[in-house]
Short mmCIF file of C-alpha atoms in Angstrom, two decimals:
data_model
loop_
_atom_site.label_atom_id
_atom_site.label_comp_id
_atom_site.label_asym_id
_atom_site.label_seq_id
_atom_site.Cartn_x
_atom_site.Cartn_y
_atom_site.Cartn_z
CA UNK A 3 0.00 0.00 0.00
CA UNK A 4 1.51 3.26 -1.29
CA UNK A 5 1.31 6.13 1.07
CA UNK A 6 3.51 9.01 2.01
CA UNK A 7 3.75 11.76 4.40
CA UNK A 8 1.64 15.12 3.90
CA UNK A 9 3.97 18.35 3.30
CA UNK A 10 2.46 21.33 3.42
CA UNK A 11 5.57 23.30 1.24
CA UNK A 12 5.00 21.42 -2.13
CA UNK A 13 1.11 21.89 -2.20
CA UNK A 14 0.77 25.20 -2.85
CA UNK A 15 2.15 26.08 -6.82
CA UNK A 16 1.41 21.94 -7.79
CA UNK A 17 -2.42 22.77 -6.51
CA UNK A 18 -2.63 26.16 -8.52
CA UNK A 19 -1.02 24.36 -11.41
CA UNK A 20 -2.50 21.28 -11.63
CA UNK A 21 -5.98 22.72 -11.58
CA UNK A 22 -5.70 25.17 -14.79
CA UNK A 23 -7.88 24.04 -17.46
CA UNK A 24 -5.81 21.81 -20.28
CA UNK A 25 -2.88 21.32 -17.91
CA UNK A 26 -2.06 18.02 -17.20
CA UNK A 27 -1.92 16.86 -13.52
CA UNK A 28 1.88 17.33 -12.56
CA UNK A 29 2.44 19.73 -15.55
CA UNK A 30 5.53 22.36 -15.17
CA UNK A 31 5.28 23.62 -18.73
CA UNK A 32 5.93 26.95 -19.36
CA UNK A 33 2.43 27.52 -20.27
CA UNK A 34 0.91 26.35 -17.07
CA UNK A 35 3.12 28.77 -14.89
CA UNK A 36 2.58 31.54 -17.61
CA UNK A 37 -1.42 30.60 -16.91
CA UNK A 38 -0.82 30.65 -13.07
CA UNK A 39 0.85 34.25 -13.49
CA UNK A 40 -1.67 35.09 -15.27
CA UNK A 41 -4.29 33.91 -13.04
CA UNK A 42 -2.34 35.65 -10.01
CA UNK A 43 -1.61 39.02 -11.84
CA UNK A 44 -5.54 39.54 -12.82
CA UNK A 45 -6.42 38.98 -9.20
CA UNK A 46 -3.78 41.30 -7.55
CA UNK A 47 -4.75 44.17 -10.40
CA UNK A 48 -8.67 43.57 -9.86
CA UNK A 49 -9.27 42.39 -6.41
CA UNK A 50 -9.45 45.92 -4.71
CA UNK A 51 -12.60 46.67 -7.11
CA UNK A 52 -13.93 42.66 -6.51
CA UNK A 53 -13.33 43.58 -2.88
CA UNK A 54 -15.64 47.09 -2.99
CA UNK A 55 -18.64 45.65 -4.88
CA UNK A 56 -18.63 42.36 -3.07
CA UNK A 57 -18.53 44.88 0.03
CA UNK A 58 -21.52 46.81 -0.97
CA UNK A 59 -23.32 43.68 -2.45
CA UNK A 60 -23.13 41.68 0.74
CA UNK A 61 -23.98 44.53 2.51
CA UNK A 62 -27.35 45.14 0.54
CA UNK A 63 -28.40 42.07 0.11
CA UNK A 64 -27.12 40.16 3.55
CA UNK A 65 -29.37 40.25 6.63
CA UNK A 66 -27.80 39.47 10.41
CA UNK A 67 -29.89 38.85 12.68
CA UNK A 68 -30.04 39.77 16.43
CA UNK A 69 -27.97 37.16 18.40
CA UNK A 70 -25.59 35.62 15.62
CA UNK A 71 -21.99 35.42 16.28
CA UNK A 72 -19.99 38.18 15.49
CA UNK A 73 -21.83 39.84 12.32
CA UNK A 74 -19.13 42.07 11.49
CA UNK A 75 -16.94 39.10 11.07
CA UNK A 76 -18.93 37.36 8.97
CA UNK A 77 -19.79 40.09 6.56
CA UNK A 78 -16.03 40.20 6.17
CA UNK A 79 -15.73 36.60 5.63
CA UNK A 80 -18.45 36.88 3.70
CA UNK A 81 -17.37 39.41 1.50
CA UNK A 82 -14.26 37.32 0.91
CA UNK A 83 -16.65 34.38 -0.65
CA UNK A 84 -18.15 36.45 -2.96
CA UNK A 85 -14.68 37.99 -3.87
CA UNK A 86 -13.47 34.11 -4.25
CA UNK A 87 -16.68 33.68 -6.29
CA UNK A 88 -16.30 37.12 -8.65
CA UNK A 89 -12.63 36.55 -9.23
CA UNK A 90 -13.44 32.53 -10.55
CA UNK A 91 -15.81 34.42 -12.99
CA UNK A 92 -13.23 37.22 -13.94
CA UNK A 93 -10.40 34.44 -14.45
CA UNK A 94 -13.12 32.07 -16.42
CA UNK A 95 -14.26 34.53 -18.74
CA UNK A 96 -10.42 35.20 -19.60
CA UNK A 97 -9.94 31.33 -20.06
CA UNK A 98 -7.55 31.32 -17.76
CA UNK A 99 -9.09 29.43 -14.95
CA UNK A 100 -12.53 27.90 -13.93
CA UNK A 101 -15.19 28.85 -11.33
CA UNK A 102 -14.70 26.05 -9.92
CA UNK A 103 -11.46 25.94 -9.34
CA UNK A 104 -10.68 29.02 -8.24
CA UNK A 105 -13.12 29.32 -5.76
CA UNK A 106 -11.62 25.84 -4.55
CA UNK A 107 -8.21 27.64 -4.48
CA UNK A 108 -8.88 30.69 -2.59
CA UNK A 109 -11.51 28.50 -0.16
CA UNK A 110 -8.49 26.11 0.69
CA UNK A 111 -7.27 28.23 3.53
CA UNK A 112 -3.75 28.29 4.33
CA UNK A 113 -2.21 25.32 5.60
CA UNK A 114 -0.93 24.93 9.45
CA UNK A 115 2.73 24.10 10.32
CA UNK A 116 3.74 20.15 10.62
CA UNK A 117 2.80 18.86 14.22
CA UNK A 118 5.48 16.80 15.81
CA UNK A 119 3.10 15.47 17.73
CA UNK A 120 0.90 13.66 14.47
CA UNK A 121 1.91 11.18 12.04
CA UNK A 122 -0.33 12.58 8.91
CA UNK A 123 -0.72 10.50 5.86
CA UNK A 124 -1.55 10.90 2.74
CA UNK A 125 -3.33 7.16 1.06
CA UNK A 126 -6.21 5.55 -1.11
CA UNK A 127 -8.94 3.92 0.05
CA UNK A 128 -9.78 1.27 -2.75
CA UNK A 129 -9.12 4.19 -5.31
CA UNK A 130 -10.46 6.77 -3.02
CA UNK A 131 -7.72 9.82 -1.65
CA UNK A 132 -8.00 10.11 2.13
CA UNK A 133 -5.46 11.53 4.89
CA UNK A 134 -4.76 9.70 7.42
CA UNK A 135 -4.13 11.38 10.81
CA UNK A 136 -2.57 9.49 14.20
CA UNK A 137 -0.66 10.24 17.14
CA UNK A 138 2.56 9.68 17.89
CA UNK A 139 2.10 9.68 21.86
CA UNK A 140 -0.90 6.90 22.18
CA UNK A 141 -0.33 3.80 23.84
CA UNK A 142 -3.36 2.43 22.96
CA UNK A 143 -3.53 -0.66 20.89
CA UNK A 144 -6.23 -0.63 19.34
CA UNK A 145 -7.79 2.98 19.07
CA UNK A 146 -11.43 4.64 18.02
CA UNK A 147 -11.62 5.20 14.22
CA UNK A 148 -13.14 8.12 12.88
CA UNK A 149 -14.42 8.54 9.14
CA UNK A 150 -14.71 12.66 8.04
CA UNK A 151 -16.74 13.68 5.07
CA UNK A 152 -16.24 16.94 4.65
CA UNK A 153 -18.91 19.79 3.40
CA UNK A 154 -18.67 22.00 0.63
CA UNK A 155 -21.92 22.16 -1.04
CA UNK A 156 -20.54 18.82 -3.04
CA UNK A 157 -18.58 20.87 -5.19
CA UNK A 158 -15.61 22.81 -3.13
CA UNK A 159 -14.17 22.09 0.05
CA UNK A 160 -11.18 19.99 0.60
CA UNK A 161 -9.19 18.07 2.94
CA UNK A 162 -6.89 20.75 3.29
CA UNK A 163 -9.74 22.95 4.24
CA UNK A 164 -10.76 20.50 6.97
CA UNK A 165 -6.78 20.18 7.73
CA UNK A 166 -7.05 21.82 11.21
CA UNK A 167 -10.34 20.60 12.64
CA UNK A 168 -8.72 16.72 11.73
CA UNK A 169 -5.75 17.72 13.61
CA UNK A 170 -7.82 18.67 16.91
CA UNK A 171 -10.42 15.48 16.78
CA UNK A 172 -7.20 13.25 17.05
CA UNK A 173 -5.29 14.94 19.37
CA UNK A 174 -8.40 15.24 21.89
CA UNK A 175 -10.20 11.99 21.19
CA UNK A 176 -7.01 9.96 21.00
CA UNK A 177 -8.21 8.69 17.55
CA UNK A 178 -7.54 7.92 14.18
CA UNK A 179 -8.72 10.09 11.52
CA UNK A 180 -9.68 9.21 8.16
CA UNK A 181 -10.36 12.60 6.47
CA UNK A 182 -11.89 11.38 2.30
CA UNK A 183 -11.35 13.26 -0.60
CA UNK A 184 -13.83 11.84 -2.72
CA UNK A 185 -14.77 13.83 -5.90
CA UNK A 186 -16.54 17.35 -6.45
CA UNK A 187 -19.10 18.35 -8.88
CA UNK A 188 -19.54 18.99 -11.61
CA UNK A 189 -16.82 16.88 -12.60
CA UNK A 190 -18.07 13.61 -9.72
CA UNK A 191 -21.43 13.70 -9.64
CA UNK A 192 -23.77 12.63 -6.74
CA UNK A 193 -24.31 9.37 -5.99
CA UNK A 194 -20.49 8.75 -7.00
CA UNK A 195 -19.50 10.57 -4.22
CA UNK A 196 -21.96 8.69 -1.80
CA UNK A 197 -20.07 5.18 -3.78
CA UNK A 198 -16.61 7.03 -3.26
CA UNK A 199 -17.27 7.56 0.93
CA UNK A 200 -19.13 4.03 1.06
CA UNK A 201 -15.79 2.37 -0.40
CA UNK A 202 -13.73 4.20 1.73
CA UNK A 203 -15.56 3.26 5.03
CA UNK A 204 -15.65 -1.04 4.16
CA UNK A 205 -12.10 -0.56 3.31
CA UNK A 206 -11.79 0.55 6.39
CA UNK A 207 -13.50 -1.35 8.29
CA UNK A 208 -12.16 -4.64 6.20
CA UNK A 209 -8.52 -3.31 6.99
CA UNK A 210 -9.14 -2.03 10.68
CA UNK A 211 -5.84 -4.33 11.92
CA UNK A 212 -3.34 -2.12 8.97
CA UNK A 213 -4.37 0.66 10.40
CA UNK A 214 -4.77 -0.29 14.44
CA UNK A 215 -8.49 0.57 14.61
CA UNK A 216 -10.89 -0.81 16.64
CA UNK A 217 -13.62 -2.48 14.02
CA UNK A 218 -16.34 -2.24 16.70
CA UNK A 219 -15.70 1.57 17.84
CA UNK A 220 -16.05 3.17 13.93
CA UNK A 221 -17.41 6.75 13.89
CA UNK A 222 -19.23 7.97 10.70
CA UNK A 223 -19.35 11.78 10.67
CA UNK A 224 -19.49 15.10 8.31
CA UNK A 225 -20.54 18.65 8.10
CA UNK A 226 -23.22 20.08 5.69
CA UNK A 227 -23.00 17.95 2.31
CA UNK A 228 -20.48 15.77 4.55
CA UNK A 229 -23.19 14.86 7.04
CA UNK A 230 -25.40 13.86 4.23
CA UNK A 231 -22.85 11.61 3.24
CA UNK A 232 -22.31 10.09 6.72
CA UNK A 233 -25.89 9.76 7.75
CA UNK A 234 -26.83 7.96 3.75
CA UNK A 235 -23.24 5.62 4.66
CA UNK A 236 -24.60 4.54 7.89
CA UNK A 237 -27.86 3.74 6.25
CA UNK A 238 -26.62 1.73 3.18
CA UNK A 239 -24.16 -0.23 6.11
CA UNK A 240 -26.88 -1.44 8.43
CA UNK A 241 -28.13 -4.48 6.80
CA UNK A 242 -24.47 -5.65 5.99
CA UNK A 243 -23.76 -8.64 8.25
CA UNK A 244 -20.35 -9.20 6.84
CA UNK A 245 -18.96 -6.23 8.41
CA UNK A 246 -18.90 -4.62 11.61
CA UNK A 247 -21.52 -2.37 12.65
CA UNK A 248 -20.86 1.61 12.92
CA UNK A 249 -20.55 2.59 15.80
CA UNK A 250 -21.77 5.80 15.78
CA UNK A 251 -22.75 9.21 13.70
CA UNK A 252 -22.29 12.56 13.79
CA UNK A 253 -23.86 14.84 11.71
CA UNK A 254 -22.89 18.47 11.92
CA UNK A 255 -26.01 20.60 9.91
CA UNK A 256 -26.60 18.42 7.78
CA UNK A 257 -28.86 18.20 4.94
CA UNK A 258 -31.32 15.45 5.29
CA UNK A 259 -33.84 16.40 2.39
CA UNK A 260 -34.78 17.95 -1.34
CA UNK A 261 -38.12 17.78 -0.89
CA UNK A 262 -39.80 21.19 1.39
CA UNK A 263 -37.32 24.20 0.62
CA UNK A 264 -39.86 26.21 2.91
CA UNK A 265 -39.97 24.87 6.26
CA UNK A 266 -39.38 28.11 8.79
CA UNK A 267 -35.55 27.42 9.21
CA UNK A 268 -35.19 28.42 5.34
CA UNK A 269 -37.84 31.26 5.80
CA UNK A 270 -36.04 32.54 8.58
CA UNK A 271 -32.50 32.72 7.42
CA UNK A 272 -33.03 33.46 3.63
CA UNK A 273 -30.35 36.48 3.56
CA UNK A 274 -28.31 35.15 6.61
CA UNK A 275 -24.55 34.11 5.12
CA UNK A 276 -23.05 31.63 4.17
CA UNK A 277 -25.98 29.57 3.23
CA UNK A 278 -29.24 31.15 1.33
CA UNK A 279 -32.01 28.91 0.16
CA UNK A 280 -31.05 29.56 -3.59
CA UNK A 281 -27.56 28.00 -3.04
CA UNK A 282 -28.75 25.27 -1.63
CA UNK A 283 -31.22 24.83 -4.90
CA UNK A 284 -27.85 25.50 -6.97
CA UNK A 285 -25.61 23.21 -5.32
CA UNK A 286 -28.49 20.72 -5.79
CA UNK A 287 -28.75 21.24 -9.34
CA UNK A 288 -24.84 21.27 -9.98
CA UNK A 289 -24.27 18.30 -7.64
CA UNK A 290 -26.47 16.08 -9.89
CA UNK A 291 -25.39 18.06 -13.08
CA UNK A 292 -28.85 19.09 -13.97
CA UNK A 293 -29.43 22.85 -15.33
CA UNK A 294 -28.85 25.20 -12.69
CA UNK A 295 -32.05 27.08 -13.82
CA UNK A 296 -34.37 24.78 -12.10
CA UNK A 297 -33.02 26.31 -8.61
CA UNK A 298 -36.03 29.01 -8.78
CA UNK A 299 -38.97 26.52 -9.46
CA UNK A 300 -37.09 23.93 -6.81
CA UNK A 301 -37.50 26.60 -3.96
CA UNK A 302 -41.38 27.02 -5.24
CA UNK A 303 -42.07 22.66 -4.88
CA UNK A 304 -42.52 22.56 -8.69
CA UNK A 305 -40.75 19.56 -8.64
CA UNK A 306 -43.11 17.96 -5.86
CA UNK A 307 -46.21 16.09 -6.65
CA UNK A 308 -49.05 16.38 -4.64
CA UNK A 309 -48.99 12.86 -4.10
CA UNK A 310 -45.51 12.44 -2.87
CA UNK A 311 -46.20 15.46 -0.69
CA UNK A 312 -48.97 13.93 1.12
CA UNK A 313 -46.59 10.85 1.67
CA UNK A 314 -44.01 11.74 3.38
CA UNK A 315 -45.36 14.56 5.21
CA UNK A 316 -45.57 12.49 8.27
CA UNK A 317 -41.55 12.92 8.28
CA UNK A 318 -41.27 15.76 6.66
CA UNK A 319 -43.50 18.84 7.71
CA UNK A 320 -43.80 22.47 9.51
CA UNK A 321 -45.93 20.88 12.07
CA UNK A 322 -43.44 18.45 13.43
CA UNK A 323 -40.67 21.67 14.09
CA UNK A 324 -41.65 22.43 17.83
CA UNK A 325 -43.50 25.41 18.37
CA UNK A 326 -40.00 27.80 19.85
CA UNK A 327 -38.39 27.54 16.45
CA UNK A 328 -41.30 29.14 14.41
CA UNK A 329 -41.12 32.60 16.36
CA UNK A 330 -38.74 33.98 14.54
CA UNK A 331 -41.31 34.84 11.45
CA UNK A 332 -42.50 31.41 10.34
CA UNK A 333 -45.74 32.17 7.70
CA UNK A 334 -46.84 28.53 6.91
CA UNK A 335 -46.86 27.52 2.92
CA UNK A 336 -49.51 27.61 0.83
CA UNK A 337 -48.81 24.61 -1.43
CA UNK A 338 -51.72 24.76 -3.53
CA UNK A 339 -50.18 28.17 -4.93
CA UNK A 340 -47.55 26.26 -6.46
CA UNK A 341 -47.66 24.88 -9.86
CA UNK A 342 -46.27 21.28 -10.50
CA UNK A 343 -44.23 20.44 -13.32
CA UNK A 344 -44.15 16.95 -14.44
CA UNK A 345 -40.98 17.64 -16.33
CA UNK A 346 -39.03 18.98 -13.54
CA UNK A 347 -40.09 16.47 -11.37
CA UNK A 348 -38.66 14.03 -13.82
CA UNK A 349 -35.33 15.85 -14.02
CA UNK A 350 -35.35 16.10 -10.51
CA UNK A 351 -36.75 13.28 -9.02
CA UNK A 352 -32.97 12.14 -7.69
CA UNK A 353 -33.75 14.69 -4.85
CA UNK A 354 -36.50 11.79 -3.01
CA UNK A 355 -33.52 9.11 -3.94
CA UNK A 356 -32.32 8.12 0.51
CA UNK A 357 -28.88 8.38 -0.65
CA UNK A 358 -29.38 12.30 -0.78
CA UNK A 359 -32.19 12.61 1.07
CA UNK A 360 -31.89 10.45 4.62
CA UNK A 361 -34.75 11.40 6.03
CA UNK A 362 -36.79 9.20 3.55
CA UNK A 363 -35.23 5.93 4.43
CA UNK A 364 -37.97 3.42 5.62
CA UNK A 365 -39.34 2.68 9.59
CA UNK A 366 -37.18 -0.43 9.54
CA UNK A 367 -34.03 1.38 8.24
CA UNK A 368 -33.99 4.03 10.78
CA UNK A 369 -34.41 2.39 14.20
CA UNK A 370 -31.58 -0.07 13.31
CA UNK A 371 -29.35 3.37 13.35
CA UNK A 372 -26.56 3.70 15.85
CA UNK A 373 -26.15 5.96 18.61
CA UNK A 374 -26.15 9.74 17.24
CA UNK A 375 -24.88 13.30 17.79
CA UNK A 376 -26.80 15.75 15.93
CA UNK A 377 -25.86 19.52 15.58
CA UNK A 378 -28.02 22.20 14.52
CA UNK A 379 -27.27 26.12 14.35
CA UNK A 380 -30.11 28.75 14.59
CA UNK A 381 -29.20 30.92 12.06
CA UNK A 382 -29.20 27.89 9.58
CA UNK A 383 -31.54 26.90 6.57
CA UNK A 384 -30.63 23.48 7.38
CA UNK A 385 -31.15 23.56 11.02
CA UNK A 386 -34.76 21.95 10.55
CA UNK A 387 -33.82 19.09 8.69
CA UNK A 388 -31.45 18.57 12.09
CA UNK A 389 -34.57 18.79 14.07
CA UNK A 390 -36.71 16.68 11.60
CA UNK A 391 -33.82 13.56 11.67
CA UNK A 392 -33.87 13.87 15.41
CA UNK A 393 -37.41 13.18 15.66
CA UNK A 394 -37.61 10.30 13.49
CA UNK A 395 -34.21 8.52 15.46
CA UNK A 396 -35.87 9.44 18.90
CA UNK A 397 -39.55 7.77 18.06
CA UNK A 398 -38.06 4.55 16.97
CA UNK A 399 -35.68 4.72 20.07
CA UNK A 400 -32.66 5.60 18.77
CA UNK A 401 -30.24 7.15 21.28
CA UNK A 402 -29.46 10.87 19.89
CA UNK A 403 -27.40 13.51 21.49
CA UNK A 404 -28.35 16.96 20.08
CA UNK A 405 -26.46 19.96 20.47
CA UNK A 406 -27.86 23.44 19.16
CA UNK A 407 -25.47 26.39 18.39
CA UNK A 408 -28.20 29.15 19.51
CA UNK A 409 -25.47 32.25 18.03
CA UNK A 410 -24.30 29.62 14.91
CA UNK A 411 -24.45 30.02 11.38
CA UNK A 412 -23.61 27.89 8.39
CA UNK A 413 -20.41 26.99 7.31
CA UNK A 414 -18.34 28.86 9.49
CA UNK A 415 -16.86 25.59 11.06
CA UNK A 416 -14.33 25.72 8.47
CA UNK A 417 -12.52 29.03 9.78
CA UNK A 418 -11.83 26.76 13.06
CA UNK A 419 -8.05 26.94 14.24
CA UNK A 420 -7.57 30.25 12.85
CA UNK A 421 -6.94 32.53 16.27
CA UNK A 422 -7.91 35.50 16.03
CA UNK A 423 -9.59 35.01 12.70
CA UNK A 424 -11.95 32.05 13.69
CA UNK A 425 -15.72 32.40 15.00
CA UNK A 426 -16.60 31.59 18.52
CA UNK A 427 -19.43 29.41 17.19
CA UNK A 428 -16.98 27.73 15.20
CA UNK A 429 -14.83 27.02 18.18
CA UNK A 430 -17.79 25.65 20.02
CA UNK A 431 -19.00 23.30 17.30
CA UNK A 432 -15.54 21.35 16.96
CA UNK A 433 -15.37 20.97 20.64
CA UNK A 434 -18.47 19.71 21.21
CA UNK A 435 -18.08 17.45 18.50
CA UNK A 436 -14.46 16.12 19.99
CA UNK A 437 -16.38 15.97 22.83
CA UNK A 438 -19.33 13.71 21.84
CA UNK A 439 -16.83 11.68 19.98
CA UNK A 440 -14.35 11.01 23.16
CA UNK A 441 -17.02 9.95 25.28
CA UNK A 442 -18.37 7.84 22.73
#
């Protein structure tokens, strides 16, 4: 098995590099660095006017609530996404670089200094990239195993994004810690990505003694996108008798459902960063590589037959979201106002699949579920698909362990590690998470 250690110092120009369209992984040509110059000269010249209007847009359109953590830090960080996001344009119109990739790039973060105290490897999983991270100072034979998907909207985000928050799991749960790259859309579309995390868990769990894991004490867990992929894992693992059973989940807000884009968490938080309902409809569309124009009439149920509606609403409804989450100007939906379209539907019907949405999976699915830490934030579009999956594990006596970030926001887990830079919230979420899974 070929593996070798992570270095930080020879990432940086191979990632810029490799990731310019028509270069070929590994490429040094003088074209590729004349494209990376390129790339890095428009930015430097433009980025003070990027930086203005994504000032004043975010500012116009952006809504903070009372109560969330530091506003003025996240319409800075904020600001910074849509600069990441205006540059990709600038550079893709110019063929110099993609969307994509640039707003990959410049989402990355910086990478933290090499810790003595961690043996961090870089491997495949049956095909699938994944960094390995152990310590150096644990006696322990055989120790806890934890599987990270990370978020991203399933088309950015990293390991190296997720770098530091892998770092502080193992060093406080005395773990190891799997961290999978699997693919990003558009190029890897869903349910490859699902396939990708799924082979990288039963390798796992089929090579526990390689790697000095535990087989019975296997954790399953993800942010956003990352937590759909962990919770739709756990499922798709539960009637396999030839391998061991998970031992756990944790599911940091994730999305659970494509079906009700109106229930009050998304009413409430429409303008609150980083997450508004129409990127969620976008990401949705990209992630499955269907046309991104469908986002509007996927926010209005167009895709949603009456039918199907009437279904599942016993698991997936306004009325189950306890009463203290709907003061916060909850108006319920008026579905009849909504026209279906058969042909979206078709297009779209992927979005009632349980591999992206795990709050469909059947009665006898759910209750054979391990134990599970769920965390929601309040100023969250997502934070009522938390509350929905809770429900369902609780009434079929599931053990859950919620935790709810009352000052949190979306996506901010990612600027964890950063000092001075880094939410509070953000702080809090990782810890309670290294905390759930230590205890475990």
């Amino acid at each position: 098995m070929k593996c070798c250690e992570w270095q930080p110092s020879q990432k940086l120009l191979k990632t810029a590099v490799d990731s310019i369209p028509g270069c070929a992984p590994g490429c040094r040509g003088m074209l590729s660095i004349g494209k990376f110059l390129a790339c890095l000269l428009v930015s430097v010249v433009s980025f003070p006017a990027v930086f203005l209007g994504s000032a004043v847009f975010q500012y116009a359109k952006a809504a903070l609530p009372p109560g969330i953590d530091q506003p003025l830090k996240i319409r800075f960080f904020y600001t910074l996404f849509l600069c990441a996001v205006a540059l990709g344009f600038i550079l893709e119109k110019l063929g110099l670089h993609t969307l994509a990739g640039t707003v990959r790039f410049l989402t990355d973060g910086w990478q933290p200094f090499r810790d003595p105290s961690l043996l961090i490897q870089n491997q495949h999983f049956d095909g699938v990239p994944v960094r390995i991270y152990r310590s150096k100072k644990s006696v322990t034979p055989k120790r806890k195993a934890v599987l990270f998907f990370h978020g991203g909207g399933g088309t950015c985000g990293s390991i190296d994004a997720y770098e530091r928050i892998c770092r502080y799991i193992t060093k406080e749960t005395d773990s190891v810690v799997v961290s999978v790259g699997y693919g990003l859309a558009p190029e890897n579309t869903y349910p490859n990505q699902l396939a990708e995390c799924l082979k990288a868990t039963v390798h796992l769990m089929t090579n526990s003694e390689a790697y000095h894991v535990d087989p019975s004490r296997i954790v399953l867990s993800g942010d956003s996108i990352g937590g759909t992929l962990a919770a739709s894992v756990c499922q798709a693992l539960v009637n396999r008798s030839d391998l061991p059973k998970v031992h756990a989940q944790v599911l940091v807000y994730p999305v659970l459902q494509g079906m009700d884009l109106s229930l009050p968490s998304y009413q409430q938080n429409r303008r609150v960063p980083l997450l508004w309902p129409e990127l969620i409809a976008f990401f949705a569309c990209c992630i499955f590589n269907k046309d991104p124009s469908n986002a509007n009439d996927l926010l209005k149920h167009c895709h949603v037959p009456e039918a199907l509606r009437l279904k599942y609403r016993k698991w997936i409804s306004a009325d189950l979201i306890p009463e203290e989450f709907k003061v916060r100007g909850y108006q319920p939906e008026d579905f009849a106002l909504h026209q279906f379209k058969p042909k979206l539907h078709e297009e779209m019907k992927v979005l009632f699949d349980v591999r992206f949405s795990p709050l469909l999976a059947e009665d006898a699915t759910i209750r054979k579920l391990p134990q599970t830490f769920i965390l929601t934030c309040e100023f969250d579009p997502l934070r009522d698909d938390g509350l929905l999956y809770k429900k369902r594990l609780e009434d079929h006596g599931v053990p859950v362990t919620w935790s709810h970030i009352e000052n949190g926001s979306h996506g901010f887990i990612v600027n964890f590690g950063y000092g001075i830079f880094s939410l509070w919230s953000a702080e809090r979420i990782v810890r309670t998470v290294a905390t759930f899974i230590k205890n475990v």
